[in-house]
Tab-separated table of C-alpha atoms in Angstrom:
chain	number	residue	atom	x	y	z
A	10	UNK	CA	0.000	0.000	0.000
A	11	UNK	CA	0.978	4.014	-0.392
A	12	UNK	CA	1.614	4.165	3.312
A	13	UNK	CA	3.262	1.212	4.020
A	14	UNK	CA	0.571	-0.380	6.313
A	15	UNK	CA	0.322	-2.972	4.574
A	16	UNK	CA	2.849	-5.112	2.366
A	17	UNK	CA	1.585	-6.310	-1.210
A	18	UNK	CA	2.913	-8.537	-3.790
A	19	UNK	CA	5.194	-5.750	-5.875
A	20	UNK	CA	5.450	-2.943	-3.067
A	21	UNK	CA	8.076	-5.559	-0.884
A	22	UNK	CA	11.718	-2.825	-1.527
A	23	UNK	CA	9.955	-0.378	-1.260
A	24	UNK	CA	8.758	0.214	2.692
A	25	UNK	CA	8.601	-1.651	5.882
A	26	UNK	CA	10.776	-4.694	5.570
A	27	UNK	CA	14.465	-5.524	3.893
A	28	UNK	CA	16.353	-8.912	3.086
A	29	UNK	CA	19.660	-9.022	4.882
A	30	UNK	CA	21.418	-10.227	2.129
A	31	UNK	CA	19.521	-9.587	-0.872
A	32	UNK	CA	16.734	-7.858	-2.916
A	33	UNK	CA	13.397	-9.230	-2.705
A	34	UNK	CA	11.820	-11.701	-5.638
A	35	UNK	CA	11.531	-15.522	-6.160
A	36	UNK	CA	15.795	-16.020	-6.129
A	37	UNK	CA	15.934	-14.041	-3.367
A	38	UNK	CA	17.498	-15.096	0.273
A	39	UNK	CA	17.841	-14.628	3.800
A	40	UNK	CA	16.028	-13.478	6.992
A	41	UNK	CA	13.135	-10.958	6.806
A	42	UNK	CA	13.618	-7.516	9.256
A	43	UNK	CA	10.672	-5.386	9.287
A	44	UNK	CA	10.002	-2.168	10.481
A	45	UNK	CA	8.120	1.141	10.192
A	46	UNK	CA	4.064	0.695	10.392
A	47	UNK	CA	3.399	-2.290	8.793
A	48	UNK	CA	-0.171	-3.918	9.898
A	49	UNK	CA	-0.631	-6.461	7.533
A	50	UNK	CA	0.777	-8.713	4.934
A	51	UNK	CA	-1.375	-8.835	1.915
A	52	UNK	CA	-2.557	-11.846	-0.551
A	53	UNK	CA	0.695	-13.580	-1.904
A	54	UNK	CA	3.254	-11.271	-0.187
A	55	UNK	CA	5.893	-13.104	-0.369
A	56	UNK	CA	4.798	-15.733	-2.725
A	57	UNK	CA	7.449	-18.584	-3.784
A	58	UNK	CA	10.375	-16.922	-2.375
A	59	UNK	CA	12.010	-19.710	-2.610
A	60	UNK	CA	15.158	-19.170	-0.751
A	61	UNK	CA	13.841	-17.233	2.602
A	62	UNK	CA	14.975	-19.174	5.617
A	63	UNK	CA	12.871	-17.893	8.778
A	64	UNK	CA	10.701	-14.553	9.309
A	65	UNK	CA	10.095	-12.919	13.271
A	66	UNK	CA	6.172	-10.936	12.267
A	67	UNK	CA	6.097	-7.530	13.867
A	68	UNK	CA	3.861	-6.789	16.843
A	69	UNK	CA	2.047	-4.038	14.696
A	70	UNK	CA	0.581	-6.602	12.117
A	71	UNK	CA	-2.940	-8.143	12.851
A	72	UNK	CA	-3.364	-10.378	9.514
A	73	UNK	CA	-1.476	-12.067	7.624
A	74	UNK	CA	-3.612	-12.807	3.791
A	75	UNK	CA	-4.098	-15.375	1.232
A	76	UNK	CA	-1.232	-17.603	0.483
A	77	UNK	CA	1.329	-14.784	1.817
A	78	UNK	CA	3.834	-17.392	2.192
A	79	UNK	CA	3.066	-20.095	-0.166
A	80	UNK	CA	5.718	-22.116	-1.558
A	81	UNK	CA	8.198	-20.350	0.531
A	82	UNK	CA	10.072	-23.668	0.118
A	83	UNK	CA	13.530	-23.180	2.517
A	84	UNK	CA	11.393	-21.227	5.019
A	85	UNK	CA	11.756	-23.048	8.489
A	86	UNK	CA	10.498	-20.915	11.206
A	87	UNK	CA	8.253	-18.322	11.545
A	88	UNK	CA	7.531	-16.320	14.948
A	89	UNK	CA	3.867	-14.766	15.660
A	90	UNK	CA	3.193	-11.951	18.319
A	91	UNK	CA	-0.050	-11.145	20.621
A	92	UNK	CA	-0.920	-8.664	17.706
A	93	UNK	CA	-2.071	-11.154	14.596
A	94	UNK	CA	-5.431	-12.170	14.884
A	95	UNK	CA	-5.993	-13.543	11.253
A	96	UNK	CA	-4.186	-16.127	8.963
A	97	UNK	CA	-5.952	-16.218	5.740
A	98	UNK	CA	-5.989	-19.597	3.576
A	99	UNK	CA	-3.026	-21.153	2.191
A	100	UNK	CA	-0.684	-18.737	4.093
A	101	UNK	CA	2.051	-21.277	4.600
A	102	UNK	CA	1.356	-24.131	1.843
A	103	UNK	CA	3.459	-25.770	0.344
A	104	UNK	CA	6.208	-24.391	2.920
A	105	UNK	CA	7.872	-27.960	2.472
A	106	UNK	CA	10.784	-27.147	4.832
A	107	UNK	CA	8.597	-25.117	8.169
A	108	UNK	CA	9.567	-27.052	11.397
A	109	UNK	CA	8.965	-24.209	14.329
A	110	UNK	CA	5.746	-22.173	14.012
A	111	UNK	CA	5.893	-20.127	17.476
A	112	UNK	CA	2.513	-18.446	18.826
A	113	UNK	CA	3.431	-15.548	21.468
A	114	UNK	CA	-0.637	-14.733	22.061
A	115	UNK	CA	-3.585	-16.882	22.895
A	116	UNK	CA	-5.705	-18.722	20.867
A	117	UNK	CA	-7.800	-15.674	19.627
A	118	UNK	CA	-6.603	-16.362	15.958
A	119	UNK	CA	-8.681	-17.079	13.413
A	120	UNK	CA	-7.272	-19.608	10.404
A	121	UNK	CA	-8.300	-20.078	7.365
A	122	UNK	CA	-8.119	-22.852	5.191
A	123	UNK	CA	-5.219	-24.844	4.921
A	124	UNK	CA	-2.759	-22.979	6.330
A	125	UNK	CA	-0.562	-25.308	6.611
A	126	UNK	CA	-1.356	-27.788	4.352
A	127	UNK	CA	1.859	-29.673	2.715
A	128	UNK	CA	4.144	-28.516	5.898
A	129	UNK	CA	5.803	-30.831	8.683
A	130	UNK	CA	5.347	-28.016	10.811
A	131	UNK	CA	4.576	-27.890	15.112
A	132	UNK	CA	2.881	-25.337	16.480
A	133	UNK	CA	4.608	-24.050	19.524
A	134	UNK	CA	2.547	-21.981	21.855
A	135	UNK	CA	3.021	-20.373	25.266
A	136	UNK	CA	-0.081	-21.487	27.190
A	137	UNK	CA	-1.409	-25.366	25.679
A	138	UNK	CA	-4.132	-25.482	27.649
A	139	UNK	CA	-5.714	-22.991	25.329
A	140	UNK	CA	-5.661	-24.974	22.289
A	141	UNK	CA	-6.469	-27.925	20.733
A	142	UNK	CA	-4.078	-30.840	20.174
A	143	UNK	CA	-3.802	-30.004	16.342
A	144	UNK	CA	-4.696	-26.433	15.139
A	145	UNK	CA	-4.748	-26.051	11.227
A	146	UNK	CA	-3.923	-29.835	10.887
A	147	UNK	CA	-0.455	-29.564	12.784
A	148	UNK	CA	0.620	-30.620	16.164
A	149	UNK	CA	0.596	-28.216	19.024
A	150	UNK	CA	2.997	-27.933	21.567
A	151	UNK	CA	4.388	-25.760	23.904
A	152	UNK	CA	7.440	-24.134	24.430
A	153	UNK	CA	7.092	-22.415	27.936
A	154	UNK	CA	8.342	-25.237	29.271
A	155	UNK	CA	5.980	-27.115	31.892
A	156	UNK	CA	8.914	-28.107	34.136
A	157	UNK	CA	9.898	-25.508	36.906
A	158	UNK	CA	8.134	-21.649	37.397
A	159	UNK	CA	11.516	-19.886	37.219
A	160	UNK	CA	12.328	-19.088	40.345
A	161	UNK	CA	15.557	-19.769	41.836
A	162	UNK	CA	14.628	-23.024	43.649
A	163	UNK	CA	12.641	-24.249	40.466
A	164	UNK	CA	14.094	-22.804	36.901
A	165	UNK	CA	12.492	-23.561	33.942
A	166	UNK	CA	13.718	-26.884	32.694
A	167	UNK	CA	14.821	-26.371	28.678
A	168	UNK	CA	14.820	-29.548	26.464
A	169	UNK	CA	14.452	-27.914	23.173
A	170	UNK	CA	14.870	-25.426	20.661
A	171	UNK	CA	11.748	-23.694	20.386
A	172	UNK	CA	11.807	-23.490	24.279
A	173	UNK	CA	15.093	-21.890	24.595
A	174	UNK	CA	13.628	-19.459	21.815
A	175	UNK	CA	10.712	-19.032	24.097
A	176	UNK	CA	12.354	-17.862	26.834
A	177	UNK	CA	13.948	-15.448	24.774
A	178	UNK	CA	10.777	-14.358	23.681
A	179	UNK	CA	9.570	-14.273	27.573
A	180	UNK	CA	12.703	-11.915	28.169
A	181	UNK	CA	12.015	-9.643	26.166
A	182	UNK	CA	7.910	-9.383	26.661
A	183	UNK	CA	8.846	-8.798	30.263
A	184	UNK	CA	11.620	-6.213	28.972
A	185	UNK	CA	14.185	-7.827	31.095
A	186	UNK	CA	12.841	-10.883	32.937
A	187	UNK	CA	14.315	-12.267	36.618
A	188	UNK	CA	13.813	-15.934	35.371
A	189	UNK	CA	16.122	-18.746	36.285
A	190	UNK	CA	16.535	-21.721	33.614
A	191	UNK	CA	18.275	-24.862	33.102
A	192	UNK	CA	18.937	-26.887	30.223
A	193	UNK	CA	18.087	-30.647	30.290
A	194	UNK	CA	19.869	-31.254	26.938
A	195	UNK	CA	21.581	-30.286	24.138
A	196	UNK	CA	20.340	-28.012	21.903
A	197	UNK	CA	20.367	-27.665	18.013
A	198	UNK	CA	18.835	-24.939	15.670
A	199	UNK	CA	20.151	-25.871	12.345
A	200	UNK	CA	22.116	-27.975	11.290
A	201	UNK	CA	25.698	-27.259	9.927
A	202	UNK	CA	25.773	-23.648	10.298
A	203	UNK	CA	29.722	-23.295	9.811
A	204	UNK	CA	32.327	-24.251	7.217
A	205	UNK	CA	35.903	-25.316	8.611
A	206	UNK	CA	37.112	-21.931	7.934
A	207	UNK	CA	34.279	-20.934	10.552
A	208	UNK	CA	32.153	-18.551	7.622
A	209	UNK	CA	28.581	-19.500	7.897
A	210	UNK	CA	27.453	-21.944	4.783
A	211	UNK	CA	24.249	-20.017	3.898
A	212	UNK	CA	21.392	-18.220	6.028
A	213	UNK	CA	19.380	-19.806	8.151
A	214	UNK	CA	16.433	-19.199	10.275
A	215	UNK	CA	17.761	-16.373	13.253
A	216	UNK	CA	17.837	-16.550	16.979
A	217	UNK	CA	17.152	-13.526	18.674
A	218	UNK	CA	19.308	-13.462	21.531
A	219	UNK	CA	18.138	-13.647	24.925
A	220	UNK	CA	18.220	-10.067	26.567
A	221	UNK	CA	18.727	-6.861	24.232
A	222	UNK	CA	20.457	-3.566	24.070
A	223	UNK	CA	17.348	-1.794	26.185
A	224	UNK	CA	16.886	-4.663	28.254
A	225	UNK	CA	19.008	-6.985	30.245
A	226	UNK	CA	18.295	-10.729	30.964
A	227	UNK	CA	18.136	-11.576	35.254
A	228	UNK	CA	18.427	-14.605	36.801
A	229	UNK	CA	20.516	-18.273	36.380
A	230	UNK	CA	20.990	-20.091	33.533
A	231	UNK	CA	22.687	-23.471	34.365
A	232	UNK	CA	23.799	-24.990	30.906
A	233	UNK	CA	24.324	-28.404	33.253
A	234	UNK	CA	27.150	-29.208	31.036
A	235	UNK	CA	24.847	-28.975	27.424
A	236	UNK	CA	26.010	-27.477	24.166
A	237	UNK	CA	23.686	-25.140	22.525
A	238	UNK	CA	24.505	-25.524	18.636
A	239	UNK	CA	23.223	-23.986	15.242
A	240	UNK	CA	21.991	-20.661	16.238
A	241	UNK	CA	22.555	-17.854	13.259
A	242	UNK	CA	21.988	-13.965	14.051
A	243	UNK	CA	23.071	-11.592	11.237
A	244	UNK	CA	21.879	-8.273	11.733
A	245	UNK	CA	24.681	-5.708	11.484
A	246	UNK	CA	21.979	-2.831	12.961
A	247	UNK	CA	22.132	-4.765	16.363
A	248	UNK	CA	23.568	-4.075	19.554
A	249	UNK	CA	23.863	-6.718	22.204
A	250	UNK	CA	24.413	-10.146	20.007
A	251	UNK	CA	25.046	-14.026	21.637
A	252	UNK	CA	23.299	-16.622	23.015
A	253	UNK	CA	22.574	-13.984	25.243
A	254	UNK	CA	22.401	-10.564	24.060
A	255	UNK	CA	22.616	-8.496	27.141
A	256	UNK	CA	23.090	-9.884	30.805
A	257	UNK	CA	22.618	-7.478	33.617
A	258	UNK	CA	20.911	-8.294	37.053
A	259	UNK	CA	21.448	-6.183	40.033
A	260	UNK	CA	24.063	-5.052	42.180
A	261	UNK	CA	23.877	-7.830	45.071
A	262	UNK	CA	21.648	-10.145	42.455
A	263	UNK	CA	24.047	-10.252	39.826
A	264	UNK	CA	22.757	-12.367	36.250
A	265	UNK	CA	24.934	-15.986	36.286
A	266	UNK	CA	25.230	-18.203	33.427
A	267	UNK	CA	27.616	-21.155	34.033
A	268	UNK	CA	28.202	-24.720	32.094
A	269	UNK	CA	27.481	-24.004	28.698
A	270	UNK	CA	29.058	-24.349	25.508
A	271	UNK	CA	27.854	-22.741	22.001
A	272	UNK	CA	29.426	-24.726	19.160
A	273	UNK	CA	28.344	-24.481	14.723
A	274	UNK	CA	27.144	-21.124	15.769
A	275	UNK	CA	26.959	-17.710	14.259
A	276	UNK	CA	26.915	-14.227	15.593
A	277	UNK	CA	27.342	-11.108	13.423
A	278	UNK	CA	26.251	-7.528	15.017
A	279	UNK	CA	26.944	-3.905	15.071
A	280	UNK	CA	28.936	-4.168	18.095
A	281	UNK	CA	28.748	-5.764	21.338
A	282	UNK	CA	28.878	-9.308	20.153
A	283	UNK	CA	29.991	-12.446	22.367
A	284	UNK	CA	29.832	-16.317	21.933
A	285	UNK	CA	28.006	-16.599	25.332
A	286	UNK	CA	26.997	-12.773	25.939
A	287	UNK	CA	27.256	-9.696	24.063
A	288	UNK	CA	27.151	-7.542	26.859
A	289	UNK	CA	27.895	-8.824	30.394
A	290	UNK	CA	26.760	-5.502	32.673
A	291	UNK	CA	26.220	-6.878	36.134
A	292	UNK	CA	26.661	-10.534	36.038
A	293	UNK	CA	28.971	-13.561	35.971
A	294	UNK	CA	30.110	-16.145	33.552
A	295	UNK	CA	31.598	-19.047	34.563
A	296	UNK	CA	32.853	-22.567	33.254
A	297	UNK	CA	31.468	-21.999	29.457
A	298	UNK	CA	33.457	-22.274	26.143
A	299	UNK	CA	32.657	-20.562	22.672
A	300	UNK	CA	33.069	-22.711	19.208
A	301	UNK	CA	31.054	-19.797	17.379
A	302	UNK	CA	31.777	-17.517	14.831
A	303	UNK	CA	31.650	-13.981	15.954
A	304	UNK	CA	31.710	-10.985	13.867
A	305	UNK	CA	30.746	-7.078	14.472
A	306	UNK	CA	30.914	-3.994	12.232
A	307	UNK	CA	31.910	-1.282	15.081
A	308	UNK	CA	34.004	-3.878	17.496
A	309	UNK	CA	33.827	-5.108	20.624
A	310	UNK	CA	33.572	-8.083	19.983
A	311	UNK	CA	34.715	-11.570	22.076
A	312	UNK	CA	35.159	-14.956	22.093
A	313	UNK	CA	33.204	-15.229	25.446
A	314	UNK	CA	31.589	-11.683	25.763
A	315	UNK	CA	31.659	-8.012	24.065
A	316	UNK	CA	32.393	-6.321	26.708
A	317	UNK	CA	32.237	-6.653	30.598
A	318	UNK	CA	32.317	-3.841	32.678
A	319	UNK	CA	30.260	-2.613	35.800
A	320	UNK	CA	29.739	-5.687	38.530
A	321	UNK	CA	30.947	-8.664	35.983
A	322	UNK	CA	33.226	-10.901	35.243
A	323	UNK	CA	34.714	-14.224	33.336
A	324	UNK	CA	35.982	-16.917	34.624
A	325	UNK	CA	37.081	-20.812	34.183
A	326	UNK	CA	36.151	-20.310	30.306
A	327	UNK	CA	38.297	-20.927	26.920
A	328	UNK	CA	36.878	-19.791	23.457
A	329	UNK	CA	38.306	-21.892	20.101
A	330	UNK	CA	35.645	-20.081	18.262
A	331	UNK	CA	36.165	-17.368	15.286
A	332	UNK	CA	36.560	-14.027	16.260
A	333	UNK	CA	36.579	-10.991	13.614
A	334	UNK	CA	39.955	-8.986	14.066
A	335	UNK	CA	39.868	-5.369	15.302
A	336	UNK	CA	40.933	-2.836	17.580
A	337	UNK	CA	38.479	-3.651	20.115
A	338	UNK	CA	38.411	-7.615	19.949
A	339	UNK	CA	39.398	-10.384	21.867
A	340	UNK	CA	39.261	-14.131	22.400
A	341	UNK	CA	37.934	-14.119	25.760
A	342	UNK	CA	36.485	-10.656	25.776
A	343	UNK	CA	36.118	-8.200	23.101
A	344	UNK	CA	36.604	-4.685	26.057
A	345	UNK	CA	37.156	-5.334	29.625
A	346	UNK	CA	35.813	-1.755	31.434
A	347	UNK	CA	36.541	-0.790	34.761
A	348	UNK	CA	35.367	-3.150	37.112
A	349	UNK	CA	33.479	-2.431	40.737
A	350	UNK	CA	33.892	-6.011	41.779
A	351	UNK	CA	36.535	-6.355	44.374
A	352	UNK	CA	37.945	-9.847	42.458
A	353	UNK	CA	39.262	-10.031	38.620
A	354	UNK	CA	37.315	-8.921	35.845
A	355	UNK	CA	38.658	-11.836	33.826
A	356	UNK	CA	40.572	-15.014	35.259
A	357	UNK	CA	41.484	-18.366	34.672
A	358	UNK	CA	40.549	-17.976	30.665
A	359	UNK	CA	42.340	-19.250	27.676
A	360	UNK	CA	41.875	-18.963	24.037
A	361	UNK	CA	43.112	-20.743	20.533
A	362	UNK	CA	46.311	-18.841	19.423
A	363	UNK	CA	44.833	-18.972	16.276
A	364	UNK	CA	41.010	-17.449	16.275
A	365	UNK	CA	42.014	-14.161	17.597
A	366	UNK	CA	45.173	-12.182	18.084
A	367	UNK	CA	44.670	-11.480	21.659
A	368	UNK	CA	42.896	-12.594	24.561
A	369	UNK	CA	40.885	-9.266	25.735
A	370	UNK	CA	41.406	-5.580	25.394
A	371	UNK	CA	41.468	-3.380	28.662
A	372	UNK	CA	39.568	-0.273	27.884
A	373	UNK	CA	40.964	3.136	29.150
A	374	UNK	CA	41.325	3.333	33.117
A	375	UNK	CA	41.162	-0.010	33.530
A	376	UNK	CA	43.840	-1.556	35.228
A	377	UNK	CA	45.753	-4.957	34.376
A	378	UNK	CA	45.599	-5.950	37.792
A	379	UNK	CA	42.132	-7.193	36.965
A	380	UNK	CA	43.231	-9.747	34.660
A	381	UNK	CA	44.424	-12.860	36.187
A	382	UNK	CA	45.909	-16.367	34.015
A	383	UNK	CA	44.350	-15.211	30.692
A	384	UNK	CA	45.598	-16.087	27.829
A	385	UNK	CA	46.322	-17.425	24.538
A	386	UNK	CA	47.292	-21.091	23.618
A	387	UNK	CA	48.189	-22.823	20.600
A	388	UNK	CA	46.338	-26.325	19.525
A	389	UNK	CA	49.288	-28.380	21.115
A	390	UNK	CA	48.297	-27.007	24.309
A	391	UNK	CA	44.702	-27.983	24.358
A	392	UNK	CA	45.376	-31.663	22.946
A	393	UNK	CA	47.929	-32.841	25.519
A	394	UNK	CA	45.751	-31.235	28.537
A	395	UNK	CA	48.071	-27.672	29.624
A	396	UNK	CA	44.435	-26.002	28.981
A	397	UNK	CA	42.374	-28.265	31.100
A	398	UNK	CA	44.642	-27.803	34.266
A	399	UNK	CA	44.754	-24.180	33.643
A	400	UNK	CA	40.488	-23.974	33.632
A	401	UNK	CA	40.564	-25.841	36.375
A	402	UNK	CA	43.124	-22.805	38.542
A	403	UNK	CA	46.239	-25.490	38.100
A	404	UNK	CA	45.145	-28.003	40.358
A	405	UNK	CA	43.124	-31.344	40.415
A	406	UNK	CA	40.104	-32.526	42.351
A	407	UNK	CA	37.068	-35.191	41.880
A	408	UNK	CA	35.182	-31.488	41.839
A	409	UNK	CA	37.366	-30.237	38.581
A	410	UNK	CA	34.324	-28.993	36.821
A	411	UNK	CA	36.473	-29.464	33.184
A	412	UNK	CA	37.729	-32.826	32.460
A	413	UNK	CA	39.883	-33.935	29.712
A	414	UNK	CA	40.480	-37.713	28.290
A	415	UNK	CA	44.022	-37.518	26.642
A	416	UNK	CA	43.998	-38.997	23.357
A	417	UNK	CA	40.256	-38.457	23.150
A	418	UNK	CA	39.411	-35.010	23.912
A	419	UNK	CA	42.287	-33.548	22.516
């Protein structure tokens, strides 16, 4: 339409939403961004564009029409907010490749017609006791998960993808949310997200990250010793990009996330950027380890974190992920602010010689007496177990939380 409320079949470059990679059209690719005022997607929007991989619908759009998504045949995820309250027929047929179709509302949607007819797609909602078993012919699950409340003495217990999306959809609904979690498993996205060289293979369907540049994720999250693998964010607009974009709790309630590893991952942003956490504000990281590919256009950008500054800090962690050269960059930590905690700002940390050419940068005024054993090892040095002893402060217990089979692990 003129004013951009609504998106129609040949309007798509000119208003309200961009590819990230490419022009619109039938060959073109990527992940859809939106913005401005757009309200509704019109009758065969985005028909048979073949090649788009996952789309996150505005919270200004109410309907989504006719076959707006047909034969959208590498599409795999699509995210709904509270707003849409219409899906008109065929919207996602023949979407042969749709896995995740996330619900943020209630069920006050109306569907037309085979919505998703010719899709393998779940429905993931937040509450499942207000739906059916099957809604528009597809399973319905739900990815709040139904194990633990999210308090401290019962997190929410995450066993899947769409659930650890959900609670980064909870996060930022509650702009900044004081919810513990733990994972029960590992986690996969996609599939293969990485070449050896550690550039992504294609684009695939994007995680938002968990906490944003206005908002900063509270709370635990115990990784119990899980992987999370084959996220993809590419947005070079955003601030605050990782599995967790932004971690910031309060003073005497700092935000902890401990015993996780993000592997086949990866993260490109305007700055801020971090394997774990883009931006660690008030809040500690402990006993993780980055295999992801991290990239930013205006720096600070880590192995482990962005930046840490205010009441946080790094510890017990070793990244053998990517990360983009720059003035600001670093395999542990991309900037490392003055600190207020009495302890080290980073300690007992270690990255691959190779992925970045040093370990952290100390921003202006902060001193180096807040850096404690952090460094940078070659491959030789992982393998034959120097790394290990180092994670675990250079000494050896049936506690050692990292553990290291020679000959195996190496």
């Amino acid at each position: 339409s003129s004013d951009g409320s609504v998106i129609e079949p040949y309007d798509k470059n000119v208003f309200g939403a961009t590819y990230q990679s490419s022009t619109y059209g039938a060959n073109g690719h990527g992940t859809i961004k939106f913005n401005g005022n757009v309200t509704g997607i019109g009758e065969y929007a985005f028909y048979q564009c073949s090649n788009l991989t996952s789309i996150t619908i505005p919270n200004s759009v109410t309907n989504i029409g006719r076959s707006a998504f047909e034969s959208c045949s590498n599409l795999s995820s699509v995210t709904n907010p509270n707003s849409v309250t219409s899906i008109g027929e065929y919207a996602f047929q023949f979407c042969e490749n749709l896995q995740d179709v996330l619900f943020w509302g209630e069920n006050n949607i109306t569907l037309g017609e085979d919505v998703f007819f010719r899709t393998s797609a779940t429905i993931y909602v937040g509450d499942k006791t207000k739906f059916p078993e099957t809604w528009g012919g597809r399973p319905v699950r739900s990815w709040r998960s139904d194990r633990g409340d999210g308090s401290a003495a019962s997190p929410l217990e995450i066993g899947n993808y769409p659930q650890l999306y959900g609670l980064s959809l909870e996060v930022e609904y509650m702009n900044g949310a004081n919810l513990c979690a733990k994972l029960t498993a590992d986690i996969k996205g996609s599939n293969n997200v990485l070449n050896e060289d550690g550039t992504p293979k294609g684009v695939f369907k994007q995680w938002e990250p968990i906490g944003g540049e206005g908002y900063g994720c509270r709370g635990e999250f115990d990784g119990g010793g899980h992987t999370v693998s084959g996220l993809y964010f590419n947005d070079g607009s955003r601030q605050a990009v990782g599995l967790f974009g932004k971690a910031a709790g309060a003073n005497d309630n700092p935000a902890y996330i401990h015993d996780v590893g993000v592997k086949d991952s990866y993260f490109r942003g305007k700055s801020h950027v971090g394997g774990i956490c883009g931006d660690l504000a008030i809040g500690r990281m402990d006993n993780c380890w980055n295999g992801a590919t991290v990239e930013s256009r205006g720096g600070l950008v880590g192995g482990m974190a962005g930046s840490c500054w205010n009441y946080a800090s790094i510890s017990s962690c070793h990244n053998i992920g990517k990360v983009a050269e720059g003035t600001t960059c670093g395999g542990i930590c991309g900037v490392v602010y003055s600190s207020q905690i009495a302890d080290y700002s980073l300690s007992n940390c270690v990255s691959l010689d190779t992925k970045c050419s040093k370990a952290y940068t100390l921003a202006a005024g902060c001193p180096e007496s807040k850096i404690h054993n952090v460094s940078r090892k070659d491959a030789e040095a992982f393998a034959v177990g120097e790394v290990c002893y180092m994670l675990n402060g250079y000494q050896t217990s049936d506690s050692d939380k990292w553990r290291q089979y020679l000959g195996i692990d190496g």
